[in-house]
């Protein structure tokens, strides 16, 4: 007989950057198959859909891939002087846009921009309708996000905050999931 269980956790600070998760249902045979909710807190605002239920690793894998693939330590075409909205528009165009002219008159290789994408990537329904990019800016990182149709917002964190928080959240999820009785 299986017992339905639930667990939840928050890694980080909601007023800066946090990842919250909630696992629900009967324990699966594999941690990779655990269903639940996953969302980000950025500057006191929830990013994503807190009531959406999907396999948690779908969202975590994409966030971890973003953390690992975001270009670091190289000269970015997305300098701090590029506005938040323009940076987000450029990355979304480079990733999903057509061959028409780039927003803001960008001149360069669009593939140089695609690595900055965080959302939507392959996060599943957790972050449908959200866009976000992560850009290293010296000792800081710029996290720029918006819900489709809304204005872009930007927060600055110390370099490595996104990567560190994502990894801690994945580790915590795996720890909590294996503690559940099968």
Coordinates of C-alpha atoms in Angstrom, one line a residue:
X1 CA 0.0 0.0 0.0
X2 CA 1.4 3.4 -1.0
X3 CA 0.7 6.5 1.0
X4 CA 0.2 9.9 -0.6
X5 CA 2.8 12.3 0.7
X6 CA 3.5 16.0 0.3
X7 CA 6.6 18.0 1.0
X8 CA 7.7 21.5 0.3
X9 CA 10.8 23.6 0.6
X10 CA 12.1 27.1 -0.2
X11 CA 15.7 27.8 -1.0
X12 CA 16.8 31.4 -0.9
X13 CA 15.1 34.6 0.1
X14 CA 11.8 35.6 -1.6
X15 CA 12.9 39.3 -1.5
X16 CA 16.0 38.6 -3.5
X17 CA 15.8 35.2 -5.3
X18 CA 14.3 31.9 -4.1
X19 CA 13.0 28.7 -5.6
X20 CA 10.1 27.0 -4.0
X21 CA 8.8 23.5 -4.7
X22 CA 6.1 21.2 -3.5
X23 CA 6.1 17.5 -4.2
X24 CA 2.7 15.8 -4.1
X25 CA 1.2 12.3 -4.7
X26 CA 2.4 8.8 -4.2
X27 CA 6.2 8.4 -4.2
X28 CA 7.4 7.4 -7.7
X29 CA 10.0 4.7 -8.4
X30 CA 12.4 7.5 -9.4
X31 CA 13.0 11.0 -8.1
X32 CA 12.9 12.1 -11.8
X33 CA 9.3 11.2 -12.0
X34 CA 8.0 13.1 -8.9
X35 CA 5.1 15.5 -9.6
X36 CA 4.6 18.8 -8.0
X37 CA 4.8 22.6 -8.2
X38 CA 7.8 24.7 -8.8
X39 CA 8.2 28.5 -9.0
X40 CA 10.7 31.2 -8.6
X41 CA 10.6 34.3 -6.4
X42 CA 12.4 37.3 -7.8
X43 CA 12.5 40.5 -5.9
X44 CA 9.4 39.6 -3.9
X45 CA 7.4 38.6 -7.0
X46 CA 6.4 35.0 -7.9
X47 CA 7.6 34.1 -11.4
X48 CA 5.7 31.2 -12.8
X49 CA 2.4 29.5 -12.0
X50 CA 2.3 28.3 -8.4
X51 CA -0.7 26.0 -8.9
X52 CA 0.8 24.3 -12.0
X53 CA 1.6 20.6 -11.5
X54 CA 4.2 18.8 -13.6
X55 CA 7.2 16.5 -13.1
X56 CA 9.5 18.7 -10.9
X57 CA 12.7 17.6 -12.8
X58 CA 11.2 19.0 -16.0
X59 CA 11.6 22.5 -14.5
X60 CA 14.8 21.8 -12.5
X61 CA 16.6 20.3 -15.5
X62 CA 15.9 23.4 -17.6
X63 CA 16.9 25.8 -14.8
X64 CA 20.1 23.9 -14.2
X65 CA 20.9 23.9 -17.9
X66 CA 20.4 27.7 -17.9
X67 CA 22.7 28.1 -14.9
X68 CA 25.4 26.0 -16.6
X69 CA 25.1 27.5 -20.1
X70 CA 24.8 31.2 -19.4
X71 CA 28.0 32.7 -20.8
X72 CA 30.2 33.8 -18.0
X73 CA 33.5 35.7 -17.9
X74 CA 33.3 36.8 -21.6
X75 CA 32.5 40.1 -23.2
X76 CA 28.7 40.1 -23.6
X77 CA 27.0 41.8 -26.5
X78 CA 24.4 42.6 -23.8
X79 CA 26.3 45.3 -21.9
X80 CA 24.8 47.1 -18.9
X81 CA 23.9 50.0 -21.1
X82 CA 21.4 47.8 -23.0
X83 CA 18.0 48.3 -21.4
X84 CA 16.3 45.4 -19.7
X85 CA 13.5 45.3 -22.3
X86 CA 16.0 45.5 -25.2
X87 CA 18.1 42.7 -23.8
X88 CA 15.1 40.5 -23.3
X89 CA 13.8 41.2 -26.7
X90 CA 17.1 40.5 -28.3
X91 CA 17.6 37.1 -26.6
X92 CA 14.0 36.1 -27.4
X93 CA 14.4 37.1 -31.0
X94 CA 17.8 35.2 -31.2
X95 CA 16.1 32.1 -29.8
X96 CA 12.6 32.2 -31.3
X97 CA 12.5 35.0 -33.8
X98 CA 12.3 35.0 -37.5
X99 CA 15.0 36.2 -40.0
X100 CA 13.6 39.7 -40.1
X101 CA 15.8 42.5 -38.7
X102 CA 16.8 42.2 -35.0
X103 CA 15.2 44.5 -32.5
X104 CA 17.2 47.5 -31.6
X105 CA 19.3 47.2 -34.8
X106 CA 21.5 44.4 -33.3
X107 CA 24.4 43.5 -35.6
X108 CA 26.1 40.2 -34.9
X109 CA 25.5 36.5 -34.7
X110 CA 22.2 35.7 -33.0
X111 CA 23.6 32.5 -31.6
X112 CA 25.8 34.6 -29.4
X113 CA 22.7 35.7 -27.6
X114 CA 20.7 32.4 -27.2
X115 CA 22.8 31.2 -24.3
X116 CA 21.4 33.9 -22.0
X117 CA 17.9 32.5 -22.0
X118 CA 16.5 31.2 -18.8
X119 CA 12.8 31.2 -19.5
X120 CA 10.8 29.7 -21.2
X121 CA 13.5 27.2 -22.3
X122 CA 12.2 23.7 -21.7
X123 CA 10.7 24.3 -18.3
X124 CA 7.3 22.8 -19.1
X125 CA 4.1 24.6 -18.0
X126 CA 5.7 25.9 -14.7
X127 CA 6.7 29.1 -16.6
X128 CA 4.5 29.3 -19.6
X129 CA 4.0 32.9 -20.6
X130 CA 7.2 34.1 -18.9
X131 CA 10.5 35.2 -20.3
X132 CA 13.8 35.7 -18.5
X133 CA 17.5 36.1 -19.3
X134 CA 20.6 36.0 -17.1
X135 CA 23.5 38.2 -18.0
X136 CA 26.8 38.4 -16.1
X137 CA 27.8 42.1 -15.4
X138 CA 31.1 42.1 -13.7
X139 CA 30.7 41.1 -10.0
X140 CA 26.9 41.0 -10.5
X141 CA 24.4 39.2 -12.7
X142 CA 21.4 40.8 -14.3
X143 CA 18.2 38.8 -14.1
X144 CA 15.7 40.3 -16.5
X145 CA 12.2 38.9 -16.6
X146 CA 8.6 39.6 -17.6
X147 CA 5.3 37.9 -18.1
X148 CA 4.4 38.1 -21.8
X149 CA 2.7 41.4 -22.5
X150 CA 4.1 43.1 -19.3
X151 CA 7.0 45.4 -18.8
X152 CA 10.5 43.9 -18.3
X153 CA 11.9 44.1 -14.8
X154 CA 15.5 43.7 -13.8
X155 CA 17.3 42.8 -10.6
X156 CA 21.0 42.6 -9.8
X157 CA 22.5 39.9 -7.7
X158 CA 26.0 38.9 -6.8
X159 CA 27.6 36.8 -9.5
X160 CA 26.7 33.1 -9.1
X161 CA 23.5 33.7 -7.1
X162 CA 21.3 32.0 -9.8
X163 CA 23.5 29.0 -10.3
X164 CA 24.1 28.5 -6.5
X165 CA 20.3 28.8 -5.7
X166 CA 19.3 26.4 -8.5
X167 CA 21.8 23.8 -7.4
X168 CA 20.8 24.1 -3.7
X169 CA 17.1 23.7 -4.7
X170 CA 17.8 20.6 -6.8
X171 CA 19.9 19.1 -4.0
X172 CA 17.1 19.8 -1.4
X173 CA 14.5 18.4 -3.7
X174 CA 16.4 15.1 -4.1
X175 CA 17.1 15.0 -0.4
X176 CA 13.4 15.4 0.5
X177 CA 12.2 13.1 -2.2
X178 CA 14.4 10.2 -1.1
X179 CA 13.2 10.6 2.5
X180 CA 9.6 9.7 1.4
X181 CA 8.5 6.2 2.1
X182 CA 7.9 4.0 -0.9

